[in-house]
Structure formats: C-alpha cells, structure tokens
Short mmCIF file of C-alpha atoms and ligand atoms in Angstrom, two decimals:
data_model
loop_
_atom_site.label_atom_id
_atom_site.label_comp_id
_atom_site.label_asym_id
_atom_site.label_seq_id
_atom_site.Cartn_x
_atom_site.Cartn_y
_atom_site.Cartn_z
CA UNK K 1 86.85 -8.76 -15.59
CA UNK K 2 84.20 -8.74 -18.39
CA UNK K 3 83.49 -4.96 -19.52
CA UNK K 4 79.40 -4.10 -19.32
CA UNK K 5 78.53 -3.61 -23.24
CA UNK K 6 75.89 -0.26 -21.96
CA UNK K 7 77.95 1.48 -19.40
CA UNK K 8 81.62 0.31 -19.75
CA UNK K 9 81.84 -0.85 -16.17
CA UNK K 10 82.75 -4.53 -14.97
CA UNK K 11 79.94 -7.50 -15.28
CA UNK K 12 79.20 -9.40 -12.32
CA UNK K 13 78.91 -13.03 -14.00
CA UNK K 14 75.60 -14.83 -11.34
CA UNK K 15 75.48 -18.31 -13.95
CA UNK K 16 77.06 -20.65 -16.39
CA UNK K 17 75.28 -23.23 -18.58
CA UNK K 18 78.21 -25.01 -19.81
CA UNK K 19 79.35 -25.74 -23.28
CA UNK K 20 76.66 -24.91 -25.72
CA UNK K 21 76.11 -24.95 -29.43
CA UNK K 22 74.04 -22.21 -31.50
CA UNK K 23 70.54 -22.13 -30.42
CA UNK K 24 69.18 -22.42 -33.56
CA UNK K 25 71.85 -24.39 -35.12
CA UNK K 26 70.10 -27.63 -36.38
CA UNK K 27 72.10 -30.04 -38.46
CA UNK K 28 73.18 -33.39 -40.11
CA UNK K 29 74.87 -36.26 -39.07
CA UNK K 30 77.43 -35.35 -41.49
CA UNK K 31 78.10 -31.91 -39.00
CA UNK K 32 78.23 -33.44 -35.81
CA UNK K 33 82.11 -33.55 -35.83
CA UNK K 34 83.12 -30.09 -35.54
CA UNK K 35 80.26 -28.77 -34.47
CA UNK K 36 80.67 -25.14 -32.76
CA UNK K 37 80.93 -24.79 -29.19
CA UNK K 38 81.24 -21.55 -26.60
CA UNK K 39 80.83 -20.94 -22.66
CA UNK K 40 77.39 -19.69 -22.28
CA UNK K 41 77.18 -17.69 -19.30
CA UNK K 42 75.40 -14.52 -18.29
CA UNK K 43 75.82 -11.34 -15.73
CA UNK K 44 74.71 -8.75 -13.83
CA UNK K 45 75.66 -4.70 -14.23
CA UNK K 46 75.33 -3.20 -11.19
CA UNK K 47 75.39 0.39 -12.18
CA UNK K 48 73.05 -0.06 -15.52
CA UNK K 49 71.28 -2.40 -14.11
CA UNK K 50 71.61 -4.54 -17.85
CA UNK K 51 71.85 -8.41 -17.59
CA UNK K 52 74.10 -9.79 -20.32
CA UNK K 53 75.76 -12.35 -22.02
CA UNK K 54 79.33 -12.68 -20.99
CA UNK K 55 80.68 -14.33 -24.36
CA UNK K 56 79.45 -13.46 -27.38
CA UNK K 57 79.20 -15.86 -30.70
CA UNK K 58 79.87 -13.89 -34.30
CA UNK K 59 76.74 -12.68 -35.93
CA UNK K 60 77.69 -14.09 -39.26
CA UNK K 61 77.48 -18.14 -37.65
CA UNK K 62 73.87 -16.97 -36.29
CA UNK K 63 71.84 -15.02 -38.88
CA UNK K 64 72.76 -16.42 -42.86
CA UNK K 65 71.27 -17.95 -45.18
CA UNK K 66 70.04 -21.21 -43.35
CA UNK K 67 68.69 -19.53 -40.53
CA UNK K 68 66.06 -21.71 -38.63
CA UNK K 69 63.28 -19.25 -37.08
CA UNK K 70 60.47 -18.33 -39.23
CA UNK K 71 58.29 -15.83 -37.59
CA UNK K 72 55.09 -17.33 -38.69
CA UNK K 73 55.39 -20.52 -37.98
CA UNK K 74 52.87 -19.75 -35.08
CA UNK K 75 49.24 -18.44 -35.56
CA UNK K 76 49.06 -16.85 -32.33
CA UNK K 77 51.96 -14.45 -33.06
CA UNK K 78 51.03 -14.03 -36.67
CA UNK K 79 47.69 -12.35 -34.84
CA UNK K 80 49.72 -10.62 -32.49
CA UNK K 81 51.59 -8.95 -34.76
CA UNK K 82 48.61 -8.07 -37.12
CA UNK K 83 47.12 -5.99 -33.88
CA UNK K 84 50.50 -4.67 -33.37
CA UNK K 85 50.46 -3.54 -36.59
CA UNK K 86 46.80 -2.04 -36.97
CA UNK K 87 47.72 -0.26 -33.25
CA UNK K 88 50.83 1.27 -34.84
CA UNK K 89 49.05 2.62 -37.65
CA UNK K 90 45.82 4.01 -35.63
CA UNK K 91 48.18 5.36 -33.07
CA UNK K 92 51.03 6.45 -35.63
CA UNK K 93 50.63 6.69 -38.87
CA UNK K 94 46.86 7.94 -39.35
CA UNK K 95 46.70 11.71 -40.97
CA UNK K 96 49.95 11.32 -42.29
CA UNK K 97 51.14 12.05 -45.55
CA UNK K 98 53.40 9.21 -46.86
CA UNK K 99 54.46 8.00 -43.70
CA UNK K 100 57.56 5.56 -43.55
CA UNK K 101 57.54 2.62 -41.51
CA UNK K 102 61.35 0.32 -40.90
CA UNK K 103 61.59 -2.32 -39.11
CA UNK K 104 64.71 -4.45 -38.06
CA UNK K 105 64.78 -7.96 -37.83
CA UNK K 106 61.97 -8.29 -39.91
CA UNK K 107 62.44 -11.78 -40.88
CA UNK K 108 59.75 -13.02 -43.08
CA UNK K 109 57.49 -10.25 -42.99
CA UNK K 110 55.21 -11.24 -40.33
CA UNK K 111 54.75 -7.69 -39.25
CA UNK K 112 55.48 -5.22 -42.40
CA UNK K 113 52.83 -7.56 -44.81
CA UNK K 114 50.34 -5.20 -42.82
CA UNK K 115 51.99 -2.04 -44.09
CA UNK K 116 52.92 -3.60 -47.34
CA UNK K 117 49.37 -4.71 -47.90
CA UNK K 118 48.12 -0.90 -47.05
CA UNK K 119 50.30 0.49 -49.10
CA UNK K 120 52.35 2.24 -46.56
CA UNK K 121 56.35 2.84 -47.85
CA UNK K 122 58.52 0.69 -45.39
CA UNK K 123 62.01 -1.11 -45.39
CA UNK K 124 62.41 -4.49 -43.63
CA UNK K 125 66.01 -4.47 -42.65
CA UNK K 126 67.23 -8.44 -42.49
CA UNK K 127 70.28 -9.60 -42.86
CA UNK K 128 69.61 -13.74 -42.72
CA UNK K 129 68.64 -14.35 -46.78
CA UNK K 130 66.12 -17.36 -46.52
CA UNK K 131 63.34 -15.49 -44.29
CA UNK K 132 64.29 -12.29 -45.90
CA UNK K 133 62.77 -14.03 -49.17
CA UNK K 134 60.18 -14.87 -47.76
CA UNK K 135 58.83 -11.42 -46.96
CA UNK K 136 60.07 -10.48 -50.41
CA UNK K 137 57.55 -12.95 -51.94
CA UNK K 138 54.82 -11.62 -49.73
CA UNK K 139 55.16 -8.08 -51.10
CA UNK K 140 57.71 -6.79 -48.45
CA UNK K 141 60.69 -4.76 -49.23
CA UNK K 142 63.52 -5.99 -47.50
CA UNK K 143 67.41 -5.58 -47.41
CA UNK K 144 69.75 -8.05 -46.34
CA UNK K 145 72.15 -6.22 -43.92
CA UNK K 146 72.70 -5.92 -40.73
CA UNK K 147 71.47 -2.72 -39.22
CA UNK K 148 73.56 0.02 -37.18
CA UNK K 149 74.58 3.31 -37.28
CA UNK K 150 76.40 3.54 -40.51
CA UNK K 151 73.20 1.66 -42.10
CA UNK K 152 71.13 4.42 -40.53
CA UNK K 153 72.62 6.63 -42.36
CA UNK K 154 72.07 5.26 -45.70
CA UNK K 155 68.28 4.49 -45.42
CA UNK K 156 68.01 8.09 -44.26
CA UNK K 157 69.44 9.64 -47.02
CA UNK K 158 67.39 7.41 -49.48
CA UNK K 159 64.31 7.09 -47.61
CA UNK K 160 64.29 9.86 -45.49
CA UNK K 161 63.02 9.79 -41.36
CA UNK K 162 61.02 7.13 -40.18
CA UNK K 163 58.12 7.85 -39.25
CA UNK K 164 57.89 4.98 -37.20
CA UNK K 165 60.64 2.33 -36.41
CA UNK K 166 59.49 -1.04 -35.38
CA UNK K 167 61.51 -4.02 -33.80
CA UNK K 168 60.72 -7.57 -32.18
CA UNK K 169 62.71 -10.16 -30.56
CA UNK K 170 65.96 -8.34 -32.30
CA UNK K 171 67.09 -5.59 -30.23
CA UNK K 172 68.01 -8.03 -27.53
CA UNK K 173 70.14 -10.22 -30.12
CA UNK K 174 72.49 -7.09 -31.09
CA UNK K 175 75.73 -6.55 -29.13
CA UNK K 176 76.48 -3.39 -30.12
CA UNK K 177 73.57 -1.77 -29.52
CA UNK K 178 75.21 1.52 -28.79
CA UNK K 179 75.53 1.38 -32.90
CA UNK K 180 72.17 1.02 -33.57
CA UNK K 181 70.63 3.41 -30.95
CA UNK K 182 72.93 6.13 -32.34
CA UNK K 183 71.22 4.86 -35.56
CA UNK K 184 67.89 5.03 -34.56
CA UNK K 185 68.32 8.23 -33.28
CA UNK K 186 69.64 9.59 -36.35
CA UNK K 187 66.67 8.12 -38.30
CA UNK K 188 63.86 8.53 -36.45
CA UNK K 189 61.81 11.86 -37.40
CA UNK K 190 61.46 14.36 -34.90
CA UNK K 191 58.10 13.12 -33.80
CA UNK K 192 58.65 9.80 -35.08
CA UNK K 193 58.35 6.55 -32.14
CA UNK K 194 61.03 3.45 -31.82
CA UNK K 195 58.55 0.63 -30.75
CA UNK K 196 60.08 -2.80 -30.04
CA UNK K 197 59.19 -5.96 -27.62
CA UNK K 198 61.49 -8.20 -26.26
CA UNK K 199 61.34 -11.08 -23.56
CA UNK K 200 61.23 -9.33 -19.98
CA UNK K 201 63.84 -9.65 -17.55
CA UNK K 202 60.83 -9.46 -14.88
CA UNK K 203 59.69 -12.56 -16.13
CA UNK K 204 62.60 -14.57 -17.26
CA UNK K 205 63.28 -14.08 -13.35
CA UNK K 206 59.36 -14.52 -12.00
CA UNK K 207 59.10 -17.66 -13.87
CA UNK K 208 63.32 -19.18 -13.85
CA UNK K 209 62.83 -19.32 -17.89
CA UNK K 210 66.30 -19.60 -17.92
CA UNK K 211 65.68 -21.13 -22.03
CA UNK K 212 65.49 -17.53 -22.49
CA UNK K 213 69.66 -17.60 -22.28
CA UNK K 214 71.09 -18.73 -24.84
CA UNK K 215 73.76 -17.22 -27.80
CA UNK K 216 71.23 -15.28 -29.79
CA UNK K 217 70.09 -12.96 -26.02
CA UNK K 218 72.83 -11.12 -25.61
CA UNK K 219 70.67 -8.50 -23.41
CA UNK K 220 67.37 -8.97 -21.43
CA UNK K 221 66.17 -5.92 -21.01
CA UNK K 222 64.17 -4.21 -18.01
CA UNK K 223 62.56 -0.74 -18.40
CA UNK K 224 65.24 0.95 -15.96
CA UNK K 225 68.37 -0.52 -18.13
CA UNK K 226 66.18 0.17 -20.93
CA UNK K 227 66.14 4.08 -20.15
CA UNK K 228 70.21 4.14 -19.11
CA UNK K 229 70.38 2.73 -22.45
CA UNK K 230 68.24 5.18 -24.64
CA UNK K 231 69.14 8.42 -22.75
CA UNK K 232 73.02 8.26 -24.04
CA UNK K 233 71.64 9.02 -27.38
CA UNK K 234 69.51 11.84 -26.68
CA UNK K 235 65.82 9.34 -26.31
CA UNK K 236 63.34 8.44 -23.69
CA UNK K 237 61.68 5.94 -22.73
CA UNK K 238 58.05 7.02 -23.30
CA UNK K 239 55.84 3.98 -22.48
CA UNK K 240 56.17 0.32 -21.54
CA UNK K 241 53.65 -2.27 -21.69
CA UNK K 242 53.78 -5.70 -21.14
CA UNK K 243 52.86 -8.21 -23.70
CA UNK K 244 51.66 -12.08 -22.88
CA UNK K 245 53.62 -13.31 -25.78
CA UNK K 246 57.28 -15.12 -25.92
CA UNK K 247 56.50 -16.18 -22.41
CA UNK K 248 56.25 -12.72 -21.23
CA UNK K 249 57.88 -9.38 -23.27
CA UNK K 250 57.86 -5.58 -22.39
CA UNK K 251 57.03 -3.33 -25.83
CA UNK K 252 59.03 -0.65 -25.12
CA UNK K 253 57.82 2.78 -26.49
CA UNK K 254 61.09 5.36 -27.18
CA UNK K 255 60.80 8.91 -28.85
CA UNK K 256 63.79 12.05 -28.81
CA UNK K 257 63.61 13.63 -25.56
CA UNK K 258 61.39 16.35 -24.56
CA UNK K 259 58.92 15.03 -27.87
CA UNK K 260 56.47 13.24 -26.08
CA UNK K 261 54.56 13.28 -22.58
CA UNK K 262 56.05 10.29 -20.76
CA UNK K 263 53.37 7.70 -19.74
CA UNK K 264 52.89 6.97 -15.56
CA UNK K 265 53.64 3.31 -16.25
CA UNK K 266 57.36 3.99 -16.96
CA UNK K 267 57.45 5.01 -13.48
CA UNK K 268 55.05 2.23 -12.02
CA UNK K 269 57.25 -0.71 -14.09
CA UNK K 270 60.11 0.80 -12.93
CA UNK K 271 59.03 0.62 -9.11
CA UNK K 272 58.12 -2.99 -9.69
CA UNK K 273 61.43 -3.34 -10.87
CA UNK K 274 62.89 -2.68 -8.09
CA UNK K 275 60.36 -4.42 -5.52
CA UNK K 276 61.20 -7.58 -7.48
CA UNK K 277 65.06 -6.79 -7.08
CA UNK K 278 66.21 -6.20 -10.59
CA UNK K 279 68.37 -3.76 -9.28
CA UNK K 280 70.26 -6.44 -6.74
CA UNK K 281 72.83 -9.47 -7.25
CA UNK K 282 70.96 -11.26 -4.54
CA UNK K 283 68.15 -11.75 -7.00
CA UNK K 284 70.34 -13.21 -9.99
CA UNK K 285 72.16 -15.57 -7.32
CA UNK K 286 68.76 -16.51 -5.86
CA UNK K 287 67.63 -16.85 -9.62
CA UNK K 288 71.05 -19.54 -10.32
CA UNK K 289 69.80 -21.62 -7.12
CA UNK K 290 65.80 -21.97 -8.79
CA UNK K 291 68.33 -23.09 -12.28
CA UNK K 292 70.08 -25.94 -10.72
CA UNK K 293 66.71 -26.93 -9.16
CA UNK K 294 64.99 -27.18 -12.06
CA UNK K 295 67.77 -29.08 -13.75
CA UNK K 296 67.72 -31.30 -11.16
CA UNK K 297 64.06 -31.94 -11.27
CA UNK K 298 63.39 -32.13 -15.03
CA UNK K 299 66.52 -35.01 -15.11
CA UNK K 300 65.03 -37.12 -12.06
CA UNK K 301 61.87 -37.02 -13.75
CA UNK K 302 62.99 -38.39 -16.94
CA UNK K 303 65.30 -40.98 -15.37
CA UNK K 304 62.07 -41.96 -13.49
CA UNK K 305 60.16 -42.52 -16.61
CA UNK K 306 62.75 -43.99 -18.60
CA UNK K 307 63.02 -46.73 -15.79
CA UNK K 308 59.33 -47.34 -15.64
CA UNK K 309 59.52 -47.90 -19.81
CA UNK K 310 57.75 -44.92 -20.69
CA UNK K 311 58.16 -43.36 -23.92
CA UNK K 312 58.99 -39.71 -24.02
CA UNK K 313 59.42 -37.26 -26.72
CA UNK K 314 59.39 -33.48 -26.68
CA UNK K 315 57.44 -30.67 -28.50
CA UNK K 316 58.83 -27.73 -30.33
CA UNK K 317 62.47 -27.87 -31.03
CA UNK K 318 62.78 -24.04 -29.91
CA UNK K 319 66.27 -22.20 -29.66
CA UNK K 320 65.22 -22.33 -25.80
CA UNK K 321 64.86 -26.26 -26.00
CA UNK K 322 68.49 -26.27 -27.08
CA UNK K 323 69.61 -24.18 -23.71
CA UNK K 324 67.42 -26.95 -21.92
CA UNK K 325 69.09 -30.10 -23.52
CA UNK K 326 72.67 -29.03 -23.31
CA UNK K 327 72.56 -27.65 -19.31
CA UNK K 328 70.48 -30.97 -18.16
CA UNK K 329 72.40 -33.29 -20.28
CA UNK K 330 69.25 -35.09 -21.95
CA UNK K 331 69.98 -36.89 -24.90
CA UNK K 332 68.11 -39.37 -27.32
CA UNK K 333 68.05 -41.62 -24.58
CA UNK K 334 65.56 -39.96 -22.47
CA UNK K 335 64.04 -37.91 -25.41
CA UNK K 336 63.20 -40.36 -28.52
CA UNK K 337 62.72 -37.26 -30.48
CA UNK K 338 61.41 -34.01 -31.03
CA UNK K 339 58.39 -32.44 -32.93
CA UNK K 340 58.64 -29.40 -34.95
CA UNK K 341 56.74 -27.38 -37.57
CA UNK K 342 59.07 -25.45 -39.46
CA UNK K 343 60.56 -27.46 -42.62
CA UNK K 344 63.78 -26.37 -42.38
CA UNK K 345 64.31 -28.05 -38.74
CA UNK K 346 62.47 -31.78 -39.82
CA UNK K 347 64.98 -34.21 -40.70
CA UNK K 348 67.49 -32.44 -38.69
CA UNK K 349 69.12 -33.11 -35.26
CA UNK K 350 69.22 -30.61 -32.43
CA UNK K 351 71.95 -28.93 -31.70
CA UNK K 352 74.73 -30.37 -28.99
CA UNK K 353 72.54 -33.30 -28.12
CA UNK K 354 71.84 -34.62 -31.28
CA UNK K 355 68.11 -35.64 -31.19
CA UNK K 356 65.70 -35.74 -34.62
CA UNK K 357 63.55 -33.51 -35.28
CA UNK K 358 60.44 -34.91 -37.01
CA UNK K 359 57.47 -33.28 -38.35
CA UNK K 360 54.42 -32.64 -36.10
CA UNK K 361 52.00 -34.54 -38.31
CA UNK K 362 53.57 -37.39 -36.94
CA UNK K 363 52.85 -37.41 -33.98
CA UNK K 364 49.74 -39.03 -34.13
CA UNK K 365 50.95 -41.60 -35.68
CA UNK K 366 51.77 -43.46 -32.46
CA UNK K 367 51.46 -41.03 -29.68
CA UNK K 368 53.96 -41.48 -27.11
CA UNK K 369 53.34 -41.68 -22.93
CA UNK K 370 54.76 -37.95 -22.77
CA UNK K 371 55.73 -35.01 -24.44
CA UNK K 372 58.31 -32.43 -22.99
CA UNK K 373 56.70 -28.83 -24.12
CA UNK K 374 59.54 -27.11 -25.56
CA UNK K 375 57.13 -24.70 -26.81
CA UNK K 376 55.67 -23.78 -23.42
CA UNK K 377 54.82 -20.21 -24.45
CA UNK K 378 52.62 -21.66 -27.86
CA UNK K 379 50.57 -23.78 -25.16
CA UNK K 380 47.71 -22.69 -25.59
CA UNK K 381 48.18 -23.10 -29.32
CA UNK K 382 49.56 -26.55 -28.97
CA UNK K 383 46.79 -27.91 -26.96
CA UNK K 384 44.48 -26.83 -29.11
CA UNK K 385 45.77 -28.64 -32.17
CA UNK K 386 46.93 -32.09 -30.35
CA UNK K 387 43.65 -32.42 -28.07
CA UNK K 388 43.80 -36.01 -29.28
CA UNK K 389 46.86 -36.83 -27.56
CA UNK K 390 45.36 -35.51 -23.97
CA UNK K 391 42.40 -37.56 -24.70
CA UNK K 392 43.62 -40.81 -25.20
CA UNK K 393 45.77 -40.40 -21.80
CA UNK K 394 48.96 -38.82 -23.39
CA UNK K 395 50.75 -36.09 -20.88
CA UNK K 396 52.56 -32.85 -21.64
CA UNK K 397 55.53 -31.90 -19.67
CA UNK K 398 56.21 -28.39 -18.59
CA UNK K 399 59.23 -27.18 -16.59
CA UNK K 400 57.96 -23.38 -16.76
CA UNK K 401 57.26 -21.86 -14.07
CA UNK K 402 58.40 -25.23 -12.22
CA UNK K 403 58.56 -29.23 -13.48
CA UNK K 404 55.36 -30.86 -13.35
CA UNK K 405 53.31 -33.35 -15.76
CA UNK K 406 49.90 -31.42 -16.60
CA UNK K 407 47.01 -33.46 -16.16
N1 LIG X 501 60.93 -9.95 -35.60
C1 LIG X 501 60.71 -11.36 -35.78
C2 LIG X 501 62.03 -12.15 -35.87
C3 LIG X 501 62.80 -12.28 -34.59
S1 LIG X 501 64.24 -13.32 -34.78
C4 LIG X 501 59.83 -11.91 -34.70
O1 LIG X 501 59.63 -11.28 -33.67
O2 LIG X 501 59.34 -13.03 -34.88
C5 LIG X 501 65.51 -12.10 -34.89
C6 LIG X 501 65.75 -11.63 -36.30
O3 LIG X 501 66.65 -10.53 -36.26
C7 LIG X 501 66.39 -12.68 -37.21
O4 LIG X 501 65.60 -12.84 -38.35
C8 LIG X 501 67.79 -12.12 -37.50
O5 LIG X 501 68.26 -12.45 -38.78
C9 LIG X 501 67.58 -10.62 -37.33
N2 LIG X 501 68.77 -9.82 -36.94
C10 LIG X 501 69.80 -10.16 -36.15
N3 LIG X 501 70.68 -9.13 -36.06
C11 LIG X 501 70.20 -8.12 -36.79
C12 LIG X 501 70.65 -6.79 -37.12
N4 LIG X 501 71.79 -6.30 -36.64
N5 LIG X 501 69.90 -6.03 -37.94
C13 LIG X 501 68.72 -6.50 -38.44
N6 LIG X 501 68.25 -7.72 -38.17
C14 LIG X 501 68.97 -8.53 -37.36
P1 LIG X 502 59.27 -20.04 -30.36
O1 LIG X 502 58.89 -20.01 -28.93
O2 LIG X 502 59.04 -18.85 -31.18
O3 LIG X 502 60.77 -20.52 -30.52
P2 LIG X 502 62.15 -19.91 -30.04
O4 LIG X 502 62.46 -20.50 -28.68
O5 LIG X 502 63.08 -20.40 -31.09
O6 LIG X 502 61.98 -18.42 -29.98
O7 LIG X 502 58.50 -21.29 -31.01
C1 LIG X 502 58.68 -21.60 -32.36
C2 LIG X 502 59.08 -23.05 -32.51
O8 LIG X 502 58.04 -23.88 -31.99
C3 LIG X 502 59.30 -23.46 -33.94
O9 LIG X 502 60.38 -24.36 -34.00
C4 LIG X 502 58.01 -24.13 -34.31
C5 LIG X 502 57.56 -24.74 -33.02
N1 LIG X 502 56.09 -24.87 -32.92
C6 LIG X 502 55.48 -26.10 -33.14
O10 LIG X 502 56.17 -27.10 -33.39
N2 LIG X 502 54.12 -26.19 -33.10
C7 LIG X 502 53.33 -25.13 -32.86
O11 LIG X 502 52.09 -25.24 -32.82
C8 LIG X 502 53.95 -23.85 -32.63
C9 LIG X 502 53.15 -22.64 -32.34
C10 LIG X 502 55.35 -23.78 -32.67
#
C-alpha cells in the first residue's frame, strides 16, 4: 500500500502509463542506451482528497544544470505573468515600505524581472543553474537551492518576512511539500499572502489532459486538498481563481489563519468540486476509461494516415508530449519529427521514443500534411504564428479535450 504524501493514509492507485522516461529529459543518440526509466502511475486519497504520483523520480535527475523548460519561451505567458505581477503589486505591495517579494521556482525570471525592474527587494529561489542564469542576467537575484523548511529559515534570518511569496507551476513538482509549507509559514509576514497557480485537477479531469501526468506532477491540486494541505501549518486558503493558462490552473491565494477575510469563491470552487466528483474514485476510474480511449483514438488515427502516405509531424516537444508518446507507443514512424522553440531541445531527441526535435523555423520549409499540437494550451499562440501552414491546406491535430483534425 502506497502511503498518501498530505495525510499519511493509503493511496488508491485509478492509472498506469507504463514505463516512462523524464518529461523533460531530451537527449543524444549517444544517451539512448541507459536511458532512465520508472512506473508512472498516479492515485487517489480518499480522505485528503489529493491526487498523486505513486513513484517518485529524485529531484537531482529533474532540475540541474541542463534543465529543458524556459519560462519564456512563450509570449502569452510572458504577458500573463507581467499582469500577475502588476496585480500582486497593486493588490500587495502598494504603501509599503521596502516590501520583499520570493518566489520559488523562479526559473528564468519571467515573473520577478517585474519586481526587479521596480526596484522591489526579492529572492528567486531556483535550484536548476542554466535558467537560474538567465534571470541573473536579466537583473534578478536568484539562489540555486532547492527550497523547504530549513531554507526558510535562512532567507528569513537574512532577508527577513516576505511580504509576499509567489509560486507557479512548482508547488505541484515538490514531494515534500509538508517541508516547504512549514517553510512558508515560517516566512511569510504576519499579513504577508502565499500566491501560486498550478494546473487544476478540475480540468485535467473536464478535459482527460492526462499529459498533465508525468514525473515532474507529483500533486494536482484541487482547492479542497489544497485547504487539508495548508491548514496543518496554521494557513488558509483565502481565495482561488481560475486562470486560462497551462490548459487550465487554479491561483491559489493562502495567508496565516484568522489574517484575512476568506473570499465566497473558496466555498463556491469547493462545491463545484464536489458536483464534478473530485471527492469520489468513481470519477478517477471513469477518468482511466476516457485515457485508454483517447490512446486508442490518437494511434488509429495515425496508423490511418501513415497508410494513406501522409506526412505527419508534431508541434511543441512539451514535457506533456513525452507522457503522450511513451503511453500510445508513437515513434518516428508515425511522427517524422517534432518542432520546438527552445534551443536547448533542437537537435535533440525526445525522450523514450526517440524522435528529433528541430527548430520551428523549419517548418516552413516543406510543410508537412499534419501537425500533432503538442502545445495545445499555446494554440492560440501557435496559430497565430504558422497561419501559413492552415492556408496552404496543412492540418493541426489536437487530442485535447478529444482527437480530432481542426479544420
Ligand atoms: N515558475 C516558472 C517555472 C515552472 S517549472 C513558470 O511557471 O514558468 C518549475 C521550476 O521549479 C523549475 O525551474 C525547477 O527547477 C523549479 N523547482 C523544482 N523544485 C524546486 C524547489 N524545491 N524549490 C525551488 N524551485 C524548484
Ligand atoms: P508548455 O506547455 O509550457 O510545455 P510543458 O508541457 O513542458 O509545460 O509549452 C512550452 C513548449 O512548447 C516549449 O518546448 C516550447 C514550445 N512552444 C513552441 O514550440 N512554439 C510556441 O509558439 C510556443 C508558445 C511553445
């Protein structure tokens, strides 16, 4: 029996995607031999209510010095996170003498630029080297750990409370996350606000975006296991909204108890939580069954093409695509390749299937029949820039919310 990482009781495992390599764990020919594997599967608390990994990969073959995902490789979230920012510091910040701001995860300074650039004192806290020096050349200072209680206590003594502590896409990726609550609540000024967004259970389940699992997710959070979470160390959940971006998220918005007035949508989310059936195994086993459908529909589909001669490549070699390529089995021979922004991925091969990555300019040079859309939450984005492949006929894949080609 697996042991639930929140509330100690047993996990009730609802679906397994195999063997699977790190999400973001692009490499060389020269690497495919000995290439890390693990069981990826994921469960169900029934007294927290938390969905979580059941196996867990160490954090040290994740987040390094070669780590893949650079925050701003998107222009949509880039603007999303500048409003997130100028929100914070309306909402936050304003009237404040020398406010500090710390944010976890903070990668390559996609969000703290804004307080760096308005000369508010912050701390990104990033442990993988490459993006962290990235934000360092933009102005942002940044330490390369990882961040938990002991941590806490450090910054604290040197920096004093947060005024405000900020995190995005990272709480999810930390197992022990008991550690770094008990942190944040040591940090955190008496009136000082946790804000963080992460990918919503709600609509990882709504949509069957099972990408969403993969080694890096160990939790996917709703507002309910959210609050059994923060009330062990003494905080509340004090607003939730949800935000359009990463396919759906929930910015969760956490003081010290009894600090702040607690907003009516905690309750509202929380009732729509449980009219969707958050709270209920049926829903994760009903979830597995729209899984193997979709597997089974993306592969016919690309057997059909590959028999009629078309060519097919994919877009956006995500951390989700890798979830997607390992569980249906598609290889070079149904995907040519795949194309990617970020540097550090071109020249590369996916992970577990072993496809190239090559850059998005491209493209263009000889667009293909189809193109899988890895990226299916930068669509709007995407569409935008390759309007010249829908013209001349070309056809974009999506398997989110189900499989279709988008005409
Ligand atoms: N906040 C950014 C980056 C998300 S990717 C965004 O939303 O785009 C997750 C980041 O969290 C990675 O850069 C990873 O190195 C970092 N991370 C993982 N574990 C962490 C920990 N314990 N403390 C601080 N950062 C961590
Ligand atoms: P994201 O959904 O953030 O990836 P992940 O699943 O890893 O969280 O998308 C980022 C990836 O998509 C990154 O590899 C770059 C790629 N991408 C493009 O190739 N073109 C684009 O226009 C955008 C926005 C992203």
């Amino acid at each position: 029996m697996t042991k639930c990482l929140i509330c100690k009781t047993s996990i009730e495992p609802f679906l397994s995607l195999r063997k699977m390599p790190i999400a973001n764990g692009f490499l060389h020919p020269d690497q495919f031999t000995g290439e890390y594997f693990y069981d990826l599967a994921i469960g169900f608390c029934s007294t927290c209510y938390m969905v979580q990994l059941i196996n867990h990969v160490d954090r040290e073959k994740m987040f390094h010095d070669q780590y893949a995902f650079f925050s701003s490789t998107s222009a949509h979230m880039a603007a999303h996170f500048k409003a997130f920012a100028d929100e914070m510091k309306t909402r936050y910040l304003k009237g404040k003498a020398d406010p500090f701001v710390a944010e976890i995860g903070s990668n390559d300074g996609i969000f703290l630029q804004h307080m760096s650039h308005g000369g508010i004192r912050h701390l990104g806290i990033e442990p993988s080297g490459n993006v962290a020096q990235v934000a360092r050349e933009k102005g942002v200072h940044t330490i390369s750990e990882f961040f938990d209680e002991q941590l806490a206590k450090k910054i604290r003594a040197k920096h004093g409370p947060a005024d405000l502590f900020i995190g995005a896409n990272v709480m999810c990726h930390i197992p022990y996350l008991h550690s770094v609550m008990a942190g944040i609540a040591h940090l955190l000024a008496e009136d000082g606000r946790l804000v963080f967004e992460d990918p919503y259970l709600g609509d990882i389940i709504e949509k069957t975006s099972y990408d969403q699992i993969y080694d890096e997710h160990a939790f996917y959070f709703s507002v309910s296991s959210m609050e059994y979470l923060v009330e062990q160390h003494g905080l509340r959940v004090v607003d939730a909204q949800p935000q359009s971006v990463h396919g759906g998220s929930m910015r969760y918005t956490i003081a010290h108890k009894g600090a702040v007035r607690v907003s009516d949508r905690v309750k509202n989310q929380k009732k729509k939580e449980k009219d969707l059936g958050l709270n209920r195994k049926e829903t994760y086993n009903r979830f597995r069954r729209h899984v193997e459908a979709s597997r089974e529909r993306l592969t016919d589909l690309l057997g059909q093409l590959k028999q009629k001669g078309a060519s097919v490549v994919g877009y956006g070699a995500t951390s989700k695509s890798t979830t997607v390529l390992n569980y249906c089995r598609i290889g070079p021979d149904l995907l040519s390749c795949i194309y990617d922004t970020t540097p550090i991925k071109i020249g590369t091969y996916t992970p577990g299937m072993h496809i190239p990555v090559r850059d998005y300019k491209e493209f263009s040079d000889k667009y293909p029949d189809y193109a899988v859309l890895f990226a299916w939450n930068h669509k709007e984005e995407i569409l935008k820039k390759e309007k010249q492949f829908s013209r001349q006929g070309g056809k974009f894949i999506v398997y989110i919310s189900r499989v279709r080609v988008e005409n």
